[in-house]
């Protein structure tokens, strides 16, 4: 799995990294840019070797295929 950490205080985000590496970069960012504030924000998860996120396109394709099958069965 790959993880990307987003800062809860500004627009900073880490690159896609392993969990411990991403967490460390987020803590380093907070220590440098937001001292005294505990690290927060969002954590995005994804697959290693992500290719830009085709998952939504695949899901829509499967949905269309299922609708076509359902329509063919009604006849």
Short mmCIF file of N, CA and C in Angstrom, two decimals:
data_model
loop_
_atom_site.label_atom_id
_atom_site.label_comp_id
_atom_site.label_asym_id
_atom_site.label_seq_id
_atom_site.Cartn_x
_atom_site.Cartn_y
_atom_site.Cartn_z
N UNK A 1 0.83 -1.18 0.00
CA UNK A 1 0.00 0.00 0.00
C UNK A 1 0.88 1.24 0.00
N UNK A 2 0.37 2.27 -0.60
CA UNK A 2 1.05 3.56 -0.60
C UNK A 2 0.15 4.56 0.14
N UNK A 3 0.77 5.51 0.80
CA UNK A 3 0.05 6.48 1.61
C UNK A 3 0.51 7.88 1.24
N UNK A 4 -0.44 8.84 1.28
CA UNK A 4 -0.10 10.25 1.09
C UNK A 4 -0.76 11.01 2.23
N UNK A 5 0.04 11.75 2.96
CA UNK A 5 -0.44 12.49 4.12
C UNK A 5 -0.64 13.96 3.74
N UNK A 6 -1.79 14.51 4.13
CA UNK A 6 -2.12 15.90 3.88
C UNK A 6 -2.09 16.66 5.19
N UNK A 7 -1.50 17.84 5.18
CA UNK A 7 -1.44 18.69 6.37
C UNK A 7 -2.84 19.26 6.64
N UNK A 8 -3.22 19.31 7.91
CA UNK A 8 -4.50 19.88 8.29
C UNK A 8 -4.45 21.39 8.46
N UNK A 9 -3.27 21.99 8.33
CA UNK A 9 -3.11 23.42 8.56
C UNK A 9 -2.84 24.21 7.27
N UNK A 10 -2.25 23.55 6.27
CA UNK A 10 -1.91 24.23 5.02
C UNK A 10 -2.06 23.24 3.86
N UNK A 11 -1.59 23.57 2.70
CA UNK A 11 -1.76 22.72 1.53
C UNK A 11 -0.69 21.66 1.32
N UNK A 12 0.18 21.47 2.29
CA UNK A 12 1.26 20.50 2.15
C UNK A 12 0.72 19.08 2.04
N UNK A 13 1.34 18.28 1.17
CA UNK A 13 1.05 16.84 1.10
C UNK A 13 2.34 16.12 0.79
N UNK A 14 2.46 14.92 1.32
CA UNK A 14 3.66 14.12 1.05
C UNK A 14 3.48 13.42 -0.29
N UNK A 15 4.58 12.96 -0.88
CA UNK A 15 4.43 12.09 -2.06
C UNK A 15 3.90 10.73 -1.60
N UNK A 16 3.54 9.87 -2.55
CA UNK A 16 3.09 8.52 -2.21
C UNK A 16 4.28 7.76 -1.64
N UNK A 17 4.15 7.32 -0.38
CA UNK A 17 5.23 6.64 0.33
C UNK A 17 4.65 5.49 1.14
N UNK A 18 5.55 4.71 1.74
CA UNK A 18 5.13 3.72 2.72
C UNK A 18 4.55 4.43 3.93
N UNK A 19 3.81 3.70 4.74
CA UNK A 19 3.11 4.32 5.87
C UNK A 19 4.05 5.03 6.83
N UNK A 20 5.11 4.36 7.25
CA UNK A 20 6.02 4.97 8.23
C UNK A 20 6.78 6.16 7.64
N UNK A 21 7.16 6.05 6.37
CA UNK A 21 7.87 7.16 5.72
C UNK A 21 6.97 8.39 5.58
N UNK A 22 5.74 8.18 5.15
CA UNK A 22 4.80 9.29 5.00
C UNK A 22 4.48 9.95 6.33
N UNK A 23 4.28 9.12 7.35
CA UNK A 23 3.99 9.64 8.68
C UNK A 23 5.17 10.47 9.20
N UNK A 24 6.39 9.99 8.97
CA UNK A 24 7.57 10.72 9.42
C UNK A 24 7.69 12.07 8.70
N UNK A 25 7.42 12.08 7.40
CA UNK A 25 7.50 13.34 6.66
C UNK A 25 6.45 14.34 7.15
N UNK A 26 5.26 13.82 7.48
CA UNK A 26 4.22 14.72 8.00
C UNK A 26 4.65 15.29 9.35
N UNK A 27 5.21 14.44 10.22
CA UNK A 27 5.68 14.93 11.53
C UNK A 27 6.80 15.95 11.35
N UNK A 28 7.72 15.71 10.42
CA UNK A 28 8.79 16.66 10.15
C UNK A 28 8.23 17.99 9.66
N UNK A 29 7.23 17.94 8.80
CA UNK A 29 6.59 19.15 8.29
C UNK A 29 5.96 19.95 9.43
N UNK A 30 5.21 19.26 10.29
CA UNK A 30 4.58 19.94 11.41
C UNK A 30 5.61 20.55 12.35
N UNK A 31 6.70 19.83 12.61
CA UNK A 31 7.73 20.36 13.51
C UNK A 31 8.36 21.62 12.93
N UNK A 32 8.52 21.66 11.61
CA UNK A 32 9.17 22.79 10.96
C UNK A 32 8.21 23.96 10.71
N UNK A 33 7.01 23.66 10.21
CA UNK A 33 6.08 24.72 9.79
C UNK A 33 5.01 25.07 10.82
N UNK A 34 4.65 24.13 11.68
CA UNK A 34 3.56 24.36 12.64
C UNK A 34 3.98 23.87 14.03
N UNK A 35 5.06 24.42 14.59
CA UNK A 35 5.54 23.94 15.89
C UNK A 35 4.47 24.12 16.96
N UNK A 36 4.37 23.12 17.82
CA UNK A 36 3.41 23.17 18.92
C UNK A 36 2.03 22.64 18.56
N UNK A 37 1.77 22.37 17.29
CA UNK A 37 0.48 21.83 16.86
C UNK A 37 0.66 20.35 16.57
N UNK A 38 -0.17 19.49 17.15
CA UNK A 38 -0.03 18.05 16.86
C UNK A 38 -0.38 17.76 15.40
N UNK A 39 0.33 16.83 14.77
CA UNK A 39 0.05 16.50 13.37
C UNK A 39 -1.39 16.05 13.17
N UNK A 40 -1.99 16.55 12.12
CA UNK A 40 -3.37 16.19 11.78
C UNK A 40 -3.56 16.31 10.29
N UNK A 41 -4.76 16.15 9.85
CA UNK A 41 -5.06 16.23 8.43
C UNK A 41 -5.62 14.91 7.93
N UNK A 42 -5.44 14.66 6.66
CA UNK A 42 -6.00 13.47 6.03
C UNK A 42 -4.90 12.50 5.61
N UNK A 43 -5.26 11.24 5.52
CA UNK A 43 -4.36 10.22 4.99
C UNK A 43 -5.07 9.58 3.81
N UNK A 44 -4.43 9.62 2.68
CA UNK A 44 -4.97 9.02 1.45
C UNK A 44 -4.24 7.70 1.24
N UNK A 45 -4.98 6.66 0.91
CA UNK A 45 -4.35 5.37 0.67
C UNK A 45 -4.56 4.96 -0.78
N UNK A 46 -3.61 4.20 -1.28
CA UNK A 46 -3.71 3.72 -2.65
C UNK A 46 -2.80 2.53 -2.86
N UNK A 47 -2.84 1.98 -4.06
CA UNK A 47 -1.99 0.84 -4.39
C UNK A 47 -0.61 1.33 -4.79
N UNK A 48 0.38 0.48 -4.58
CA UNK A 48 1.70 0.80 -5.12
C UNK A 48 1.62 0.71 -6.63
N UNK A 49 2.33 1.56 -7.33
CA UNK A 49 2.31 1.55 -8.79
C UNK A 49 1.02 2.12 -9.34
N UNK A 50 0.43 3.07 -8.62
CA UNK A 50 -0.83 3.66 -9.09
C UNK A 50 -0.60 4.32 -10.43
N UNK A 51 -1.59 4.23 -11.30
CA UNK A 51 -1.45 4.80 -12.64
C UNK A 51 -2.40 5.94 -12.88
N UNK A 52 -2.75 6.69 -11.88
CA UNK A 52 -3.59 7.85 -12.08
C UNK A 52 -5.05 7.63 -11.72
N UNK A 53 -5.43 6.48 -11.26
CA UNK A 53 -6.77 6.28 -10.76
C UNK A 53 -7.80 5.91 -11.80
N UNK A 54 -7.72 4.76 -12.39
CA UNK A 54 -8.71 4.29 -13.36
C UNK A 54 -9.84 3.54 -12.68
N UNK A 55 -9.82 3.43 -11.38
CA UNK A 55 -10.82 2.65 -10.66
C UNK A 55 -12.24 3.11 -10.92
N UNK A 56 -12.45 4.40 -11.02
CA UNK A 56 -13.78 4.94 -11.25
C UNK A 56 -14.27 4.56 -12.64
N UNK A 57 -13.41 4.63 -13.61
CA UNK A 57 -13.77 4.27 -14.98
C UNK A 57 -14.14 2.79 -15.05
N UNK A 58 -13.38 1.96 -14.37
CA UNK A 58 -13.68 0.53 -14.34
C UNK A 58 -15.01 0.26 -13.67
N UNK A 59 -15.30 0.95 -12.59
CA UNK A 59 -16.56 0.76 -11.88
C UNK A 59 -17.75 1.16 -12.76
N UNK A 60 -17.63 2.25 -13.49
CA UNK A 60 -18.70 2.68 -14.39
C UNK A 60 -18.88 1.65 -15.51
N UNK A 61 -17.78 1.12 -16.03
CA UNK A 61 -17.87 0.09 -17.07
C UNK A 61 -18.59 -1.15 -16.59
N UNK A 62 -18.29 -1.60 -15.37
CA UNK A 62 -18.96 -2.77 -14.80
C UNK A 62 -20.45 -2.48 -14.60
N UNK A 63 -20.77 -1.29 -14.13
CA UNK A 63 -22.16 -0.91 -13.92
C UNK A 63 -22.94 -0.92 -15.24
N UNK A 64 -22.37 -0.38 -16.28
CA UNK A 64 -23.02 -0.38 -17.60
C UNK A 64 -23.22 -1.81 -18.09
N UNK A 65 -22.21 -2.65 -17.92
CA UNK A 65 -22.32 -4.04 -18.33
C UNK A 65 -23.46 -4.75 -17.58
N UNK A 66 -23.56 -4.52 -16.28
CA UNK A 66 -24.63 -5.13 -15.50
C UNK A 66 -26.01 -4.63 -15.94
N UNK A 67 -26.10 -3.35 -16.27
CA UNK A 67 -27.37 -2.81 -16.76
C UNK A 67 -27.76 -3.43 -18.10
N UNK A 68 -26.79 -3.65 -18.97
CA UNK A 68 -27.07 -4.29 -20.25
C UNK A 68 -27.53 -5.73 -20.06
N UNK A 69 -26.91 -6.44 -19.15
CA UNK A 69 -27.31 -7.82 -18.87
C UNK A 69 -28.73 -7.86 -18.30
N UNK A 70 -29.02 -6.94 -17.37
CA UNK A 70 -30.36 -6.89 -16.77
C UNK A 70 -31.40 -6.56 -17.83
N UNK A 71 -31.10 -5.65 -18.73
CA UNK A 71 -32.05 -5.30 -19.79
C UNK A 71 -32.27 -6.47 -20.73
N UNK A 72 -31.23 -7.23 -21.03
CA UNK A 72 -31.36 -8.38 -21.91
C UNK A 72 -32.19 -9.50 -21.27
N UNK A 73 -32.13 -9.62 -19.97
CA UNK A 73 -32.88 -10.67 -19.26
C UNK A 73 -34.36 -10.35 -19.16
N UNK A 74 -34.75 -9.12 -19.28
CA UNK A 74 -36.16 -8.72 -19.15
C UNK A 74 -36.97 -9.11 -20.38
N UNK A 75 -36.34 -9.39 -21.48
CA UNK A 75 -37.06 -9.70 -22.73
C UNK A 75 -37.57 -11.08 -22.76
#
